[in-house]
mmCIF file of C-alpha atoms in Angstrom:
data_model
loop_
_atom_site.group_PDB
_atom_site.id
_atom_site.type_symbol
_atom_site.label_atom_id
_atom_site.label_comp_id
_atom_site.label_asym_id
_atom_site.label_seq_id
_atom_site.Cartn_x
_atom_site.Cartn_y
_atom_site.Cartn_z
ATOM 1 C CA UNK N 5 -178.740 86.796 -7.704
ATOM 2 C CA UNK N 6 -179.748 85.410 -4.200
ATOM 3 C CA UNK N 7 -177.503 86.577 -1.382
ATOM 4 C CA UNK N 8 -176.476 82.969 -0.827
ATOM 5 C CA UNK N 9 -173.819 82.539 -3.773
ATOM 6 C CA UNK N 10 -171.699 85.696 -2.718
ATOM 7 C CA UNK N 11 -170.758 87.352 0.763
ATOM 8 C CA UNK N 12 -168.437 89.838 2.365
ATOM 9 C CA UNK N 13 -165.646 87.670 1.382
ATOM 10 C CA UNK N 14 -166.303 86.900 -2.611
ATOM 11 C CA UNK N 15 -166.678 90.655 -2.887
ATOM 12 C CA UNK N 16 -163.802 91.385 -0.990
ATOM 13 C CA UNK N 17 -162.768 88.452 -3.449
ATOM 14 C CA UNK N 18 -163.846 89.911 -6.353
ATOM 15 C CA UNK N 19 -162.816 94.230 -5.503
ATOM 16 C CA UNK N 20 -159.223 92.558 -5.423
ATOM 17 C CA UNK N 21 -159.246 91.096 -8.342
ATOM 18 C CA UNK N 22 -159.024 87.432 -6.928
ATOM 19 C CA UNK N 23 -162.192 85.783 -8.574
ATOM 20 C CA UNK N 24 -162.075 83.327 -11.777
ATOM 21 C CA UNK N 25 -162.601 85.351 -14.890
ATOM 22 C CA UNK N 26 -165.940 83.869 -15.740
ATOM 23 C CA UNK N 27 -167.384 84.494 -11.936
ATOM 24 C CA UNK N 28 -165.567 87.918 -12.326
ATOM 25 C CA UNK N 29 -167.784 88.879 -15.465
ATOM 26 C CA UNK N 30 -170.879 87.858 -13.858
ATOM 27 C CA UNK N 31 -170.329 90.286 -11.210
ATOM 28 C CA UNK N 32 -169.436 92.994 -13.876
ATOM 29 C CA UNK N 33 -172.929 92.151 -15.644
ATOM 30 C CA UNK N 34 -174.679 92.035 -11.752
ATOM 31 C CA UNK N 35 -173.351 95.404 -11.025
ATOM 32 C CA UNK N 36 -175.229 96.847 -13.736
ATOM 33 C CA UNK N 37 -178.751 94.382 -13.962
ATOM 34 C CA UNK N 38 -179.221 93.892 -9.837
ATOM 35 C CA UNK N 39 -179.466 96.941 -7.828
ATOM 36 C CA UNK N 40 -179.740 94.746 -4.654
ATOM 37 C CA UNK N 41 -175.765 93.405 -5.524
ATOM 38 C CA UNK N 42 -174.745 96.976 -6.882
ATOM 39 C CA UNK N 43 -175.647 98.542 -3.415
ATOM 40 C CA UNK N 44 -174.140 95.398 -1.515
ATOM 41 C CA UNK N 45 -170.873 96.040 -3.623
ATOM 42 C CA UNK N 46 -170.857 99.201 -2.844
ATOM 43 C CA UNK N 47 -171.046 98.958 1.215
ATOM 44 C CA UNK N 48 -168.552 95.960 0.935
ATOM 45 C CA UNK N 49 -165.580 98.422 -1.438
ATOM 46 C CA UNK N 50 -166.136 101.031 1.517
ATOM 47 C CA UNK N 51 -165.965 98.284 4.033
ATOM 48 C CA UNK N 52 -162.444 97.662 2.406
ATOM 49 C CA UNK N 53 -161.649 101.318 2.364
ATOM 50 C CA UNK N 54 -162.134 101.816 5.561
ATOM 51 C CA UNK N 55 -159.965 98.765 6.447
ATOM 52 C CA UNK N 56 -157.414 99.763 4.704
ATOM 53 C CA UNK N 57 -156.988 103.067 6.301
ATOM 54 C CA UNK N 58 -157.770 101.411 9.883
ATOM 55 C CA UNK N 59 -154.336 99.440 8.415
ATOM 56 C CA UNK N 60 -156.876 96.324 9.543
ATOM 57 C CA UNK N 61 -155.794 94.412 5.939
ATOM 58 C CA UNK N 62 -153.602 91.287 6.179
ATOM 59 C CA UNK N 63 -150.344 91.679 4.474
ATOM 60 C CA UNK N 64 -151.495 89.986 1.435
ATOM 61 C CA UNK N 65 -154.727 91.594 1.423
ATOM 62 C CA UNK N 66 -152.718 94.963 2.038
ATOM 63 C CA UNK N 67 -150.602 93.693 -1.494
ATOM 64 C CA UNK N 68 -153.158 93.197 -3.264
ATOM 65 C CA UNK N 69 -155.305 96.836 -2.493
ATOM 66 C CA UNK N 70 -152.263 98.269 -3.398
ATOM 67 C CA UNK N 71 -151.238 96.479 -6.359
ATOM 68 C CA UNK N 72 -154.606 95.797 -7.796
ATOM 69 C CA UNK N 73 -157.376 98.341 -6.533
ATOM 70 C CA UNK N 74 -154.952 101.458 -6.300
ATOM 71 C CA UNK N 75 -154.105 100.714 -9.901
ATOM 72 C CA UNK N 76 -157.459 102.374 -11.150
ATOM 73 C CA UNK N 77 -156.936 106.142 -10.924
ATOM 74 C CA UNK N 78 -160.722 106.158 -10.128
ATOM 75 C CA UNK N 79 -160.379 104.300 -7.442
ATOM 76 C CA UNK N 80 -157.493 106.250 -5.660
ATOM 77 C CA UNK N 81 -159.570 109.006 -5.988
ATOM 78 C CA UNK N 82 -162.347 107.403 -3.684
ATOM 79 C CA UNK N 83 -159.382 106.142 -1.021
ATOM 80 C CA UNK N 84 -157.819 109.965 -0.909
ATOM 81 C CA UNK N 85 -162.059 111.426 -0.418
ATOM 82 C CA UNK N 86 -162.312 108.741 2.188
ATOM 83 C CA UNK N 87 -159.373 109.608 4.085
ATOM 84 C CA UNK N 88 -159.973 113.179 4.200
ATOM 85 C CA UNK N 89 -163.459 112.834 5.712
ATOM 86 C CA UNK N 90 -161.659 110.679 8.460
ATOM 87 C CA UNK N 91 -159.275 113.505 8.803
ATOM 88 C CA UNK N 92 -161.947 116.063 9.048
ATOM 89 C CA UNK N 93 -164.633 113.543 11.460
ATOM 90 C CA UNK N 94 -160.773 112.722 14.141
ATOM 91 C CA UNK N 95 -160.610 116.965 14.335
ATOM 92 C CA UNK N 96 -163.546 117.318 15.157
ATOM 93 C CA UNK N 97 -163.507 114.623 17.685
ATOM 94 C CA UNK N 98 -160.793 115.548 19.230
ATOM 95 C CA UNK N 99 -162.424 119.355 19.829
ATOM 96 C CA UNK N 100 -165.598 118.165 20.941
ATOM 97 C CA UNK N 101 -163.590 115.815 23.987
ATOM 98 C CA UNK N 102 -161.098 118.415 24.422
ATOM 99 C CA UNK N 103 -161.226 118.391 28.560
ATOM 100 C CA UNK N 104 -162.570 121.528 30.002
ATOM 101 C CA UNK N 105 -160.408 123.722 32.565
ATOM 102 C CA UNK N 106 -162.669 123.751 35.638
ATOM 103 C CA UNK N 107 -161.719 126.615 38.029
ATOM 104 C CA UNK N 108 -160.723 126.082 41.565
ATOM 105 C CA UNK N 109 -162.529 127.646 44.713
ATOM 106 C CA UNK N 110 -159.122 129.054 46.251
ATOM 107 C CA UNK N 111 -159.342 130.806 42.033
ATOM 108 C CA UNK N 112 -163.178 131.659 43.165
ATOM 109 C CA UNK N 113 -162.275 132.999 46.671
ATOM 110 C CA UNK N 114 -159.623 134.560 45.366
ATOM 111 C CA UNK N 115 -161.330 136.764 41.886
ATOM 112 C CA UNK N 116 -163.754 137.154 44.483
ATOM 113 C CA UNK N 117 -161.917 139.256 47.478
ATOM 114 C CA UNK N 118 -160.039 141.547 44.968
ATOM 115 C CA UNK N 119 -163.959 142.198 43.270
ATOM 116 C CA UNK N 120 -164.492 143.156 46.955
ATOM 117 C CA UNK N 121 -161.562 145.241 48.044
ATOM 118 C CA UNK N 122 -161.847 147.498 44.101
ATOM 119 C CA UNK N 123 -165.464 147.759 45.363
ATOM 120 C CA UNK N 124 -164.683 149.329 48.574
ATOM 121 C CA UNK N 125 -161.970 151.064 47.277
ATOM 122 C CA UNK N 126 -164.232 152.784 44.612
ATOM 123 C CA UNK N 127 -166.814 153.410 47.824
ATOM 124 C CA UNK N 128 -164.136 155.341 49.549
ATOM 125 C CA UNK N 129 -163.261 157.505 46.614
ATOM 126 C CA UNK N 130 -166.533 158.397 46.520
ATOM 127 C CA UNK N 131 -166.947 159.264 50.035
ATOM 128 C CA UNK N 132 -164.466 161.788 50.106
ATOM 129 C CA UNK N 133 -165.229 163.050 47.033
ATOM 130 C CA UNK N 134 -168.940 163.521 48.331
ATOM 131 C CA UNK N 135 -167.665 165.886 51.624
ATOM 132 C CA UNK N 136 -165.209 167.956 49.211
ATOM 133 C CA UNK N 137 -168.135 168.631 47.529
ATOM 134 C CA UNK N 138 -170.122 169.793 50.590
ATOM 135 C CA UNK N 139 -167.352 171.518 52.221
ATOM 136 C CA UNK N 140 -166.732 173.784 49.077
ATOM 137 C CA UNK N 141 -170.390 174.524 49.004
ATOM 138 C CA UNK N 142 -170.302 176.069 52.706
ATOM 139 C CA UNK N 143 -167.328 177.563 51.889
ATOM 140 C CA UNK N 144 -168.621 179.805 48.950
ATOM 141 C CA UNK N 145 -171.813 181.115 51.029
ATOM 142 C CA UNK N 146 -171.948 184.932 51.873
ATOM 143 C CA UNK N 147 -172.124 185.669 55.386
ATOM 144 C CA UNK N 148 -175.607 187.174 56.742
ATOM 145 C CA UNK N 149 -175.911 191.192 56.610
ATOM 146 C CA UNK N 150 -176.359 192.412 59.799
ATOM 147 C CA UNK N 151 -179.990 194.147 60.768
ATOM 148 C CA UNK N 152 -178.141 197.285 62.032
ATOM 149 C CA UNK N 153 -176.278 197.820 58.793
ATOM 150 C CA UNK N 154 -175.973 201.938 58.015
ATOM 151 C CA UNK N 155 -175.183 200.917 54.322
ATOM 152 C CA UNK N 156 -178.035 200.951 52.526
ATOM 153 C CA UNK N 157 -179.656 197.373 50.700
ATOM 154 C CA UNK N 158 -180.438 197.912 47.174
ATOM 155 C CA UNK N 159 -184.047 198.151 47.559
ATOM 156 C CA UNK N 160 -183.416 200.816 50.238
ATOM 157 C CA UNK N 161 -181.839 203.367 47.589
ATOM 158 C CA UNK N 162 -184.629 205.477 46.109
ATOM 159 C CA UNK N 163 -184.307 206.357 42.697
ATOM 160 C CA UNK N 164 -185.893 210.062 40.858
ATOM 161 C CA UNK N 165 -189.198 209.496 39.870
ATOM 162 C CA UNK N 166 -188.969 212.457 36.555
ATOM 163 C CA UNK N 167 -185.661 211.194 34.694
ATOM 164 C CA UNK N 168 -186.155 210.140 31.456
ATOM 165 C CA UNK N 169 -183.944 207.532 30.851
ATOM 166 C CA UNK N 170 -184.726 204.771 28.602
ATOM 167 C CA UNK N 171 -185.706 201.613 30.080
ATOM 168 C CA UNK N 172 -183.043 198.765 28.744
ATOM 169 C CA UNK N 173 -185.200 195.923 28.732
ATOM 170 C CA UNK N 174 -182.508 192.523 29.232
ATOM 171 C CA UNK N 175 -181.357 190.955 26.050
ATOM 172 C CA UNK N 176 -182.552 187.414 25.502
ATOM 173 C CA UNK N 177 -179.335 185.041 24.283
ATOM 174 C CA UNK N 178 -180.765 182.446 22.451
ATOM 175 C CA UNK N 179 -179.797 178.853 23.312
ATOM 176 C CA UNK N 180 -178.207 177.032 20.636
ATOM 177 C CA UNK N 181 -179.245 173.223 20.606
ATOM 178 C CA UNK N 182 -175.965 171.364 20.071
ATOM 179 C CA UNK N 183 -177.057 169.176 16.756
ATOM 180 C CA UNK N 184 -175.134 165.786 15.972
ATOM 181 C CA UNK N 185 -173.091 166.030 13.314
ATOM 182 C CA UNK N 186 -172.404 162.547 13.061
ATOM 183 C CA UNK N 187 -174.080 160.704 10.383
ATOM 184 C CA UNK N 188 -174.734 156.999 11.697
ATOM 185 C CA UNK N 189 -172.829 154.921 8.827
ATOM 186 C CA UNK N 190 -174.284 151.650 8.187
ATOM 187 C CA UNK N 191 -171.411 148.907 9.565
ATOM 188 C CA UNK N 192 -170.156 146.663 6.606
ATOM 189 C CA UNK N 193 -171.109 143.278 6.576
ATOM 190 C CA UNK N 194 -167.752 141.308 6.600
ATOM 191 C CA UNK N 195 -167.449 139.034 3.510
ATOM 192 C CA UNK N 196 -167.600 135.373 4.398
ATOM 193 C CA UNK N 197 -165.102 132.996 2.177
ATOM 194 C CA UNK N 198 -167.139 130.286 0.724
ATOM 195 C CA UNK N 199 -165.350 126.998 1.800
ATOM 196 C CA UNK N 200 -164.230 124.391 -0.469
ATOM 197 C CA UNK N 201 -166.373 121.673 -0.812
ATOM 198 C CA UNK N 202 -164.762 118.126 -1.627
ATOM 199 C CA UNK N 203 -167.030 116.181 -4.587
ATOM 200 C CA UNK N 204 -166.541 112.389 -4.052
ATOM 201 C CA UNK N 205 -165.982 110.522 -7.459
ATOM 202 C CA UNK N 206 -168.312 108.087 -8.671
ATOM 203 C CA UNK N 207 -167.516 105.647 -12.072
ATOM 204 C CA UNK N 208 -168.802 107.108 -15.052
ATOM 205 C CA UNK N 209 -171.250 104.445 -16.767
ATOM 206 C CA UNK N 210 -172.160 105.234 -20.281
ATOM 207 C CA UNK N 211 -175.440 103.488 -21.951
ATOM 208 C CA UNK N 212 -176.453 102.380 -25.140
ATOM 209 C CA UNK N 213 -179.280 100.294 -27.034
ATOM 210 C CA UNK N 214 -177.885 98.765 -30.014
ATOM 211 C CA UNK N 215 -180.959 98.204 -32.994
ATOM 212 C CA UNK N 216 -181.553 95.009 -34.258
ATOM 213 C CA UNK N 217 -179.429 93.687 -37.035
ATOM 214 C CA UNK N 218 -180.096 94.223 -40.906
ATOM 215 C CA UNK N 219 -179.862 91.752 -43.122
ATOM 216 C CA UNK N 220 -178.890 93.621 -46.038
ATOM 217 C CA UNK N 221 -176.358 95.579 -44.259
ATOM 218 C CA UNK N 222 -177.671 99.062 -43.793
ATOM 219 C CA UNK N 223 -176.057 102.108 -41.829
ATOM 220 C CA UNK N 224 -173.363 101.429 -39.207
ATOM 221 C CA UNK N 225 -174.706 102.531 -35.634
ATOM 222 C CA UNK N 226 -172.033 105.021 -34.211
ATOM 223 C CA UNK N 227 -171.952 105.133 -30.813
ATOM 224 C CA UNK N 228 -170.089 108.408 -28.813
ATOM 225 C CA UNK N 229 -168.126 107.534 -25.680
ATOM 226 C CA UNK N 230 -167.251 110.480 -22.972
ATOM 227 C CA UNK N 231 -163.148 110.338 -22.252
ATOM 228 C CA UNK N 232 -163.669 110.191 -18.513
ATOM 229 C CA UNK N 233 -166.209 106.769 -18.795
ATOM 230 C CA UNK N 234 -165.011 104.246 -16.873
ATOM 231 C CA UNK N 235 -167.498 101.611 -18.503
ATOM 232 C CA UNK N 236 -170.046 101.159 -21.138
ATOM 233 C CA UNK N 237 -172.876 98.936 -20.983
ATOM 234 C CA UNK N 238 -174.917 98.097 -24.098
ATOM 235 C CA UNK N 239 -178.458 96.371 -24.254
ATOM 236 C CA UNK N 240 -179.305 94.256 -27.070
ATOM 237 C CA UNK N 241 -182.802 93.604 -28.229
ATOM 238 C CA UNK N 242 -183.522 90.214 -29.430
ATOM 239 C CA UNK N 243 -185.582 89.499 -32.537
ATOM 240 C CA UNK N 244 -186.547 85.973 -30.769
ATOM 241 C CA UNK N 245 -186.211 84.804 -27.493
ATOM 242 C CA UNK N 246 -186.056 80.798 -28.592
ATOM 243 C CA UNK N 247 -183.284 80.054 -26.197
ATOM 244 C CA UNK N 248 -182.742 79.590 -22.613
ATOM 245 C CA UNK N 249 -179.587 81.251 -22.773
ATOM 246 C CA UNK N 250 -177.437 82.980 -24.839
ATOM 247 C CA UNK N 251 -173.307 84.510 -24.711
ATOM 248 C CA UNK N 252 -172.100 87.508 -26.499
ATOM 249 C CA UNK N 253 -168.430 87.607 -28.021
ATOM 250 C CA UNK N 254 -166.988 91.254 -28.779
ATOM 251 C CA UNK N 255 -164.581 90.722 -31.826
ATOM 252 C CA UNK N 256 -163.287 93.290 -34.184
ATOM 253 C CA UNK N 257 -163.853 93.174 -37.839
ATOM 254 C CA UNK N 258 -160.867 90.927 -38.156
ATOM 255 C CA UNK N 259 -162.121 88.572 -36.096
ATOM 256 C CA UNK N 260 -159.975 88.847 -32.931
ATOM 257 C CA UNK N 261 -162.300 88.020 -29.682
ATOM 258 C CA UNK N 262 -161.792 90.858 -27.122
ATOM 259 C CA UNK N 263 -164.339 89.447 -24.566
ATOM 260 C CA UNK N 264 -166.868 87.186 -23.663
ATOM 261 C CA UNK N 265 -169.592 86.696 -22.198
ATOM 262 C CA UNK N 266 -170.865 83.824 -19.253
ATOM 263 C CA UNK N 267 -174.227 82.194 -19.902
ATOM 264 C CA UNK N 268 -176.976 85.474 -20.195
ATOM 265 C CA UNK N 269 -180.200 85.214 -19.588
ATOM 266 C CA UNK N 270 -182.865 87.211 -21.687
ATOM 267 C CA UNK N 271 -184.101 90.041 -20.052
ATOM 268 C CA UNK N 272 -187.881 91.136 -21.197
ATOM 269 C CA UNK N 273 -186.325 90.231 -24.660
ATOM 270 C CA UNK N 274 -183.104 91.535 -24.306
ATOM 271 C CA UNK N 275 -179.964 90.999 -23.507
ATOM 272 C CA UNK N 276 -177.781 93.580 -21.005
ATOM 273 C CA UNK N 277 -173.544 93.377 -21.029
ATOM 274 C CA UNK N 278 -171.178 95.835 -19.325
ATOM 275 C CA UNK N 279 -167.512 96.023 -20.760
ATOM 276 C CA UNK N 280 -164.604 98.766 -19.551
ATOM 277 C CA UNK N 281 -164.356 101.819 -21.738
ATOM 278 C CA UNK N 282 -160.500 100.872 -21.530
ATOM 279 C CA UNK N 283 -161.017 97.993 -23.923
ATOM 280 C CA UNK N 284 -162.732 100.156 -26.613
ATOM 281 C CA UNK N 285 -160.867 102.196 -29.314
ATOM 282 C CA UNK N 286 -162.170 104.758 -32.047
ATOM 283 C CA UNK N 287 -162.319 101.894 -34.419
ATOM 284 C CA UNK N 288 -166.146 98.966 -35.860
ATOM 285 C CA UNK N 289 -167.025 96.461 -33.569
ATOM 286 C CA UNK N 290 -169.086 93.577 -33.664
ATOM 287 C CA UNK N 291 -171.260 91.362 -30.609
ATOM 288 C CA UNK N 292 -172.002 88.350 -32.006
ATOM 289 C CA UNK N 293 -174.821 86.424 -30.300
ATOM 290 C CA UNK N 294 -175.241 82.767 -30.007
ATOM 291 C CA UNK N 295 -178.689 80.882 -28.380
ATOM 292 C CA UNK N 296 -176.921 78.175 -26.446
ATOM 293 C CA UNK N 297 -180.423 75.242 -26.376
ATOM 294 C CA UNK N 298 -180.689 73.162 -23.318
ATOM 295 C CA UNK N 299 -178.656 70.210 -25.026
ATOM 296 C CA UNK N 300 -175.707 72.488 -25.117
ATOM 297 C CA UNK N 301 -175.500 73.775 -28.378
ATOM 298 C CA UNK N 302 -174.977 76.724 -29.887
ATOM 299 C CA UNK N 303 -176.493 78.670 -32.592
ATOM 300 C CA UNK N 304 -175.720 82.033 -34.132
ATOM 301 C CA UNK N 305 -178.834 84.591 -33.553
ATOM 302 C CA UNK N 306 -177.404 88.060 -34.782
ATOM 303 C CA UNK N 307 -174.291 89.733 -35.332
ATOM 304 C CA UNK N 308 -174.669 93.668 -33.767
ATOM 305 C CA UNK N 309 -172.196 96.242 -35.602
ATOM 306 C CA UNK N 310 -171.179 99.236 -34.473
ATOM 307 C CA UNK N 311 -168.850 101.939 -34.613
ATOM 308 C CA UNK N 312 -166.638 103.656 -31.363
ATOM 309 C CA UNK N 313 -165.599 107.176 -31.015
ATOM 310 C CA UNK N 314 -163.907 108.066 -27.887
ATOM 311 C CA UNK N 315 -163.860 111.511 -27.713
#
């Protein structure tokens, strides 16, 4: 779909629920078929988002987001992820420009005469503490003997040469090495909590490629739906692509129409329709197909049964 038919606005237009019902399910069928308008949809819903948590909505864009988009539980889910990332990204902020103290000089000059006067303070201890030291040292000298000393040195006495005594040879003490008895313990590495990690919720999209019909009947195709898919698109293969378009009708086998289709084109001989899981039930369906020719009318091509279990 060229960027030309839709904008900011019609998506805006169309996330709120605002659009025609036929323009509405051509979106539905573009947001499956054209990745180009899927990722385009999806800038413009968090373009929305975001503008509803800046509170930059008009009021009756504000009553509509709240009585139309907040109505999907889905959806609520992506407006409470949204607003705790902003809550996370404004912390964060806010430490990063926290304003730093600066210090003062008079703080400097200040820190920096008492470093000074513990310094010389510490010098001064250590001065007196240096002549204690000496002075205790003279003090524990022996005085000088005297040359004209009558008592005898020890090497003066002479000792008898002929006594047998036995010679005492001095006793060696051996030195005991002090050994460490401390056994270095490997330190504990300190268990780091694993943070919680916040998983953004995405729609849960459910595919399925019906066969072609049978004429005489055969087995029902039973098709198994997920309880948490949001939508189910189906792609029907064509048996002959003799039309320029074609529209699909959903009815159940009583007849009663739950949805239809715009104008489809054929894609590589198929065609491709998206409808919410909400509208299906455990029960047999039915897509009837009709060619629509280029004079306007409409022909029956195939009638697609099926069966739907929501599990």
């Amino acid at each position: 779909m060229s960027k030309e038919k839709y904008n900011n606005k019609i998506l805006n237009e169309y996330l709120l629920g605002l659009l025609p019902e036929d323009k509405a399910e051509e979106f539905d069928e573009l947001s499956v078929t054209d990745d180009d308008f899927a990722g385009d949809l999806e800038s413009a819903e968090n373009d929305l988002i975001d503008a509803y948590l800046k509170k930059d909505l008009s009021e009756s864009e504000l009553a509509r987001f709240q009585a139309y988009y907040l109505a999907s539980p889905l959806r609520r889910e992506k407006v409470e992820f949204a607003k705790s990332l902003q809550t996370v990204a404004g912390k964060h902020f806010e430490e990063i420009n926290r304003p730093v103290e600066k210090q003062s000089w008079a703080d400097f000059f200040a820190s920096f005469g008492l470093s000074l006067r513990l310094a010389g303070a510490a010098f001064a201890l250590l001065f007196v503490a240096l002549i204690g030291w000496i002075l205790l040292q003279n003090f524990n000298k022996q005085p000088e003997q005297v040359q004209n000393d009558p008592t005898p040195t020890p090497t003066q006495i002479q000792t008898p040469q002929n006594i047998n005594s036995p010679t005492v040879s001095p006793t060696l003490t051996p030195t005991s090495t002090p050994t460490n008895s401390t056994v270095n313990q490997p330190t504990p590495t300190p268990k780091v909590e694993p943070t919680e990690k916040v998983t953004p919720t995405s729609p849960i999209l459910a595919t399925f490629i019906l066969p072609l019909p049978r004429r005489d009947g055969g087995n029902l195709t039973t098709i198994n739906i997920p309880a948490k898919t949001t939508d189910v698109a189906f792609t029907l293969p064509l048996e002959s692509d003799d039309f320029k378009t074609y529209q699909i009708t959903l009815k159940t086998q009583t007849g009663k129409i739950i949805r239809q289709s715009s104008k489809l084109n054929s894609q590589k001989g198929s065609l491709n329709i998206k409808i919410p899981a909400k509208l299906l039930q455990s029960t047999v369906y039915i897509f009837s197909v009709n060619g629509i020719s280029e004079t306007g009318e409409s022909e029956n091509v195939g009638d697609y049964s099926f069966r739907s279990v929501i599990q």
